[in-house]
Amino acid sequence: MTKLAGDAPQRVVITGWESLDEVKKWQAGEYAKLLPIRDQVMKVQQFAVATCENPQGAKPGQTKCP
């Protein structure tokens, strides 16, 4: 990881999902039972980022995947 501005996190985990709905289903399912334990032992910042299957094919300013 290369720091550009601000402090970089110590760890980063990246997972791939078919859709934001799939992520929400996972978080509301079995994973939800683990949240109280997780929150006791670590500080977490989570983000969902929409990506293209081929981001190199996107043009500047393009808002939809090619």
Short mmCIF file of N, CA and C in Angstrom, two decimals:
data_model
loop_
_atom_site.label_atom_id
_atom_site.label_comp_id
_atom_site.label_asym_id
_atom_site.label_seq_id
_atom_site.Cartn_x
_atom_site.Cartn_y
_atom_site.Cartn_z
N MET A 1 0.86 -1.17 0.00
CA MET A 1 0.00 0.00 0.00
C MET A 1 0.90 1.23 0.00
N THR A 2 0.57 2.19 -0.81
CA THR A 2 1.33 3.43 -0.87
C THR A 2 0.49 4.55 -0.29
N LYS A 3 1.03 5.22 0.71
CA LYS A 3 0.33 6.32 1.36
C LYS A 3 0.32 7.53 0.43
N LEU A 4 -0.85 8.07 0.18
CA LEU A 4 -0.98 9.29 -0.61
C LEU A 4 -1.36 10.47 0.27
N ALA A 5 -2.25 10.25 1.23
CA ALA A 5 -2.67 11.29 2.17
C ALA A 5 -3.27 10.61 3.38
N GLY A 6 -2.99 11.10 4.56
CA GLY A 6 -3.54 10.52 5.77
C GLY A 6 -2.82 9.24 6.15
N ASP A 7 -3.29 8.63 7.22
CA ASP A 7 -2.68 7.40 7.71
C ASP A 7 -3.28 6.18 7.04
N ALA A 8 -2.43 5.31 6.58
CA ALA A 8 -2.89 4.07 5.96
C ALA A 8 -3.30 3.08 7.05
N PRO A 9 -4.31 2.26 6.79
CA PRO A 9 -4.69 1.24 7.78
C PRO A 9 -3.60 0.18 7.87
N GLN A 10 -3.57 -0.54 8.99
CA GLN A 10 -2.59 -1.61 9.15
C GLN A 10 -2.94 -2.82 8.30
N ARG A 11 -4.24 -3.09 8.14
CA ARG A 11 -4.69 -4.23 7.36
C ARG A 11 -5.82 -3.82 6.42
N VAL A 12 -5.85 -4.45 5.27
CA VAL A 12 -6.93 -4.24 4.31
C VAL A 12 -7.37 -5.60 3.81
N VAL A 13 -8.67 -5.83 3.78
CA VAL A 13 -9.22 -7.06 3.23
C VAL A 13 -10.16 -6.66 2.10
N ILE A 14 -9.95 -7.26 0.94
CA ILE A 14 -10.79 -6.97 -0.22
C ILE A 14 -11.49 -8.26 -0.61
N THR A 15 -12.82 -8.21 -0.72
CA THR A 15 -13.59 -9.36 -1.16
C THR A 15 -14.40 -8.97 -2.38
N GLY A 16 -14.73 -9.93 -3.20
CA GLY A 16 -15.53 -9.66 -4.40
C GLY A 16 -16.92 -10.23 -4.26
N TRP A 17 -17.90 -9.48 -4.69
CA TRP A 17 -19.31 -9.89 -4.61
C TRP A 17 -19.98 -9.57 -5.94
N GLU A 18 -21.04 -10.29 -6.23
CA GLU A 18 -21.79 -10.06 -7.46
C GLU A 18 -22.57 -8.75 -7.41
N SER A 19 -23.04 -8.37 -6.21
CA SER A 19 -23.83 -7.14 -6.10
C SER A 19 -23.81 -6.66 -4.65
N LEU A 20 -24.22 -5.43 -4.44
CA LEU A 20 -24.33 -4.88 -3.10
C LEU A 20 -25.40 -5.63 -2.31
N ASP A 21 -26.44 -6.08 -2.99
CA ASP A 21 -27.49 -6.87 -2.33
C ASP A 21 -26.91 -8.15 -1.72
N GLU A 22 -25.97 -8.79 -2.42
CA GLU A 22 -25.34 -10.01 -1.91
C GLU A 22 -24.53 -9.71 -0.64
N VAL A 23 -23.86 -8.59 -0.61
CA VAL A 23 -23.09 -8.18 0.58
C VAL A 23 -24.04 -7.97 1.76
N LYS A 24 -25.13 -7.29 1.51
CA LYS A 24 -26.10 -7.02 2.57
C LYS A 24 -26.73 -8.31 3.10
N LYS A 25 -27.01 -9.26 2.21
CA LYS A 25 -27.56 -10.55 2.64
C LYS A 25 -26.56 -11.27 3.54
N TRP A 26 -25.29 -11.25 3.16
CA TRP A 26 -24.25 -11.91 3.95
C TRP A 26 -24.14 -11.26 5.33
N GLN A 27 -24.14 -9.93 5.36
CA GLN A 27 -24.02 -9.24 6.65
C GLN A 27 -25.23 -9.47 7.54
N ALA A 28 -26.40 -9.64 6.96
CA ALA A 28 -27.62 -9.86 7.75
C ALA A 28 -27.80 -11.33 8.15
N GLY A 29 -27.03 -12.23 7.53
CA GLY A 29 -27.17 -13.66 7.81
C GLY A 29 -26.30 -14.11 8.97
N GLU A 30 -25.60 -15.21 8.78
CA GLU A 30 -24.76 -15.80 9.83
C GLU A 30 -23.71 -14.82 10.35
N TYR A 31 -23.19 -13.97 9.48
CA TYR A 31 -22.16 -13.01 9.89
C TYR A 31 -22.67 -12.05 10.97
N ALA A 32 -23.95 -11.74 10.96
CA ALA A 32 -24.54 -10.82 11.94
C ALA A 32 -24.33 -11.31 13.37
N LYS A 33 -24.30 -12.63 13.56
CA LYS A 33 -24.08 -13.19 14.90
C LYS A 33 -22.68 -12.88 15.43
N LEU A 34 -21.74 -12.66 14.54
CA LEU A 34 -20.35 -12.41 14.94
C LEU A 34 -20.06 -10.94 15.21
N LEU A 35 -20.93 -10.05 14.79
CA LEU A 35 -20.66 -8.61 14.91
C LEU A 35 -20.38 -8.15 16.34
N PRO A 36 -21.13 -8.57 17.36
CA PRO A 36 -20.82 -8.13 18.71
C PRO A 36 -19.41 -8.54 19.16
N ILE A 37 -19.00 -9.75 18.79
CA ILE A 37 -17.66 -10.21 19.14
C ILE A 37 -16.62 -9.42 18.38
N ARG A 38 -16.83 -9.26 17.09
CA ARG A 38 -15.89 -8.50 16.26
C ARG A 38 -15.69 -7.10 16.81
N ASP A 39 -16.79 -6.45 17.16
CA ASP A 39 -16.72 -5.07 17.62
C ASP A 39 -16.03 -4.93 18.98
N GLN A 40 -16.00 -6.00 19.77
CA GLN A 40 -15.30 -5.96 21.05
C GLN A 40 -13.79 -6.05 20.89
N VAL A 41 -13.34 -6.71 19.84
CA VAL A 41 -11.91 -6.98 19.72
C VAL A 41 -11.19 -6.18 18.64
N MET A 42 -11.92 -5.45 17.83
CA MET A 42 -11.24 -4.68 16.78
C MET A 42 -12.03 -3.46 16.35
N LYS A 43 -11.32 -2.50 15.82
CA LYS A 43 -11.92 -1.32 15.22
C LYS A 43 -12.06 -1.61 13.72
N VAL A 44 -13.25 -1.43 13.20
CA VAL A 44 -13.52 -1.82 11.81
C VAL A 44 -14.05 -0.63 11.02
N GLN A 45 -13.54 -0.49 9.83
CA GLN A 45 -14.09 0.44 8.85
C GLN A 45 -14.39 -0.40 7.61
N GLN A 46 -15.64 -0.39 7.16
CA GLN A 46 -16.02 -1.17 5.99
C GLN A 46 -16.58 -0.25 4.92
N PHE A 47 -16.28 -0.59 3.68
CA PHE A 47 -16.75 0.20 2.55
C PHE A 47 -17.15 -0.75 1.43
N ALA A 48 -18.14 -0.37 0.67
CA ALA A 48 -18.50 -1.10 -0.54
C ALA A 48 -18.19 -0.18 -1.72
N VAL A 49 -17.49 -0.72 -2.69
CA VAL A 49 -17.09 0.06 -3.86
C VAL A 49 -17.53 -0.68 -5.11
N ALA A 50 -18.34 -0.03 -5.91
CA ALA A 50 -18.77 -0.63 -7.18
C ALA A 50 -17.60 -0.57 -8.16
N THR A 51 -17.38 -1.66 -8.86
CA THR A 51 -16.30 -1.70 -9.84
C THR A 51 -16.80 -2.28 -11.15
N CYS A 52 -16.01 -2.13 -12.17
CA CYS A 52 -16.29 -2.74 -13.47
C CYS A 52 -15.52 -4.04 -13.57
N GLU A 53 -16.04 -4.98 -14.35
CA GLU A 53 -15.27 -6.20 -14.60
C GLU A 53 -13.99 -5.86 -15.34
N ASN A 54 -14.03 -4.84 -16.18
CA ASN A 54 -12.86 -4.42 -16.95
C ASN A 54 -12.68 -2.92 -16.80
N PRO A 55 -12.20 -2.45 -15.65
CA PRO A 55 -12.10 -1.00 -15.44
C PRO A 55 -11.14 -0.34 -16.41
N GLN A 56 -10.19 -1.08 -16.98
CA GLN A 56 -9.28 -0.49 -17.95
C GLN A 56 -9.99 -0.07 -19.22
N GLY A 57 -11.18 -0.67 -19.47
CA GLY A 57 -11.94 -0.33 -20.67
C GLY A 57 -12.82 0.90 -20.49
N ALA A 58 -12.90 1.41 -19.25
CA ALA A 58 -13.73 2.59 -18.99
C ALA A 58 -13.04 3.84 -19.51
N LYS A 59 -13.81 4.80 -19.93
CA LYS A 59 -13.29 6.07 -20.42
C LYS A 59 -13.39 7.11 -19.32
N PRO A 60 -12.53 8.15 -19.31
CA PRO A 60 -12.61 9.19 -18.27
C PRO A 60 -14.01 9.78 -18.17
N GLY A 61 -14.54 9.88 -16.96
CA GLY A 61 -15.85 10.44 -16.72
C GLY A 61 -16.98 9.46 -16.92
N GLN A 62 -16.70 8.26 -17.36
CA GLN A 62 -17.72 7.25 -17.58
C GLN A 62 -18.24 6.78 -16.23
N THR A 63 -19.56 6.73 -16.08
CA THR A 63 -20.14 6.32 -14.81
C THR A 63 -20.66 4.89 -14.83
N LYS A 64 -20.76 4.29 -16.00
CA LYS A 64 -21.21 2.90 -16.09
C LYS A 64 -20.08 2.05 -16.66
N CYS A 65 -20.08 0.79 -16.30
CA CYS A 65 -19.07 -0.12 -16.81
C CYS A 65 -19.27 -0.30 -18.31
N PRO A 66 -18.16 -0.46 -19.04
CA PRO A 66 -18.29 -0.67 -20.49
C PRO A 66 -18.96 -1.98 -20.82
#
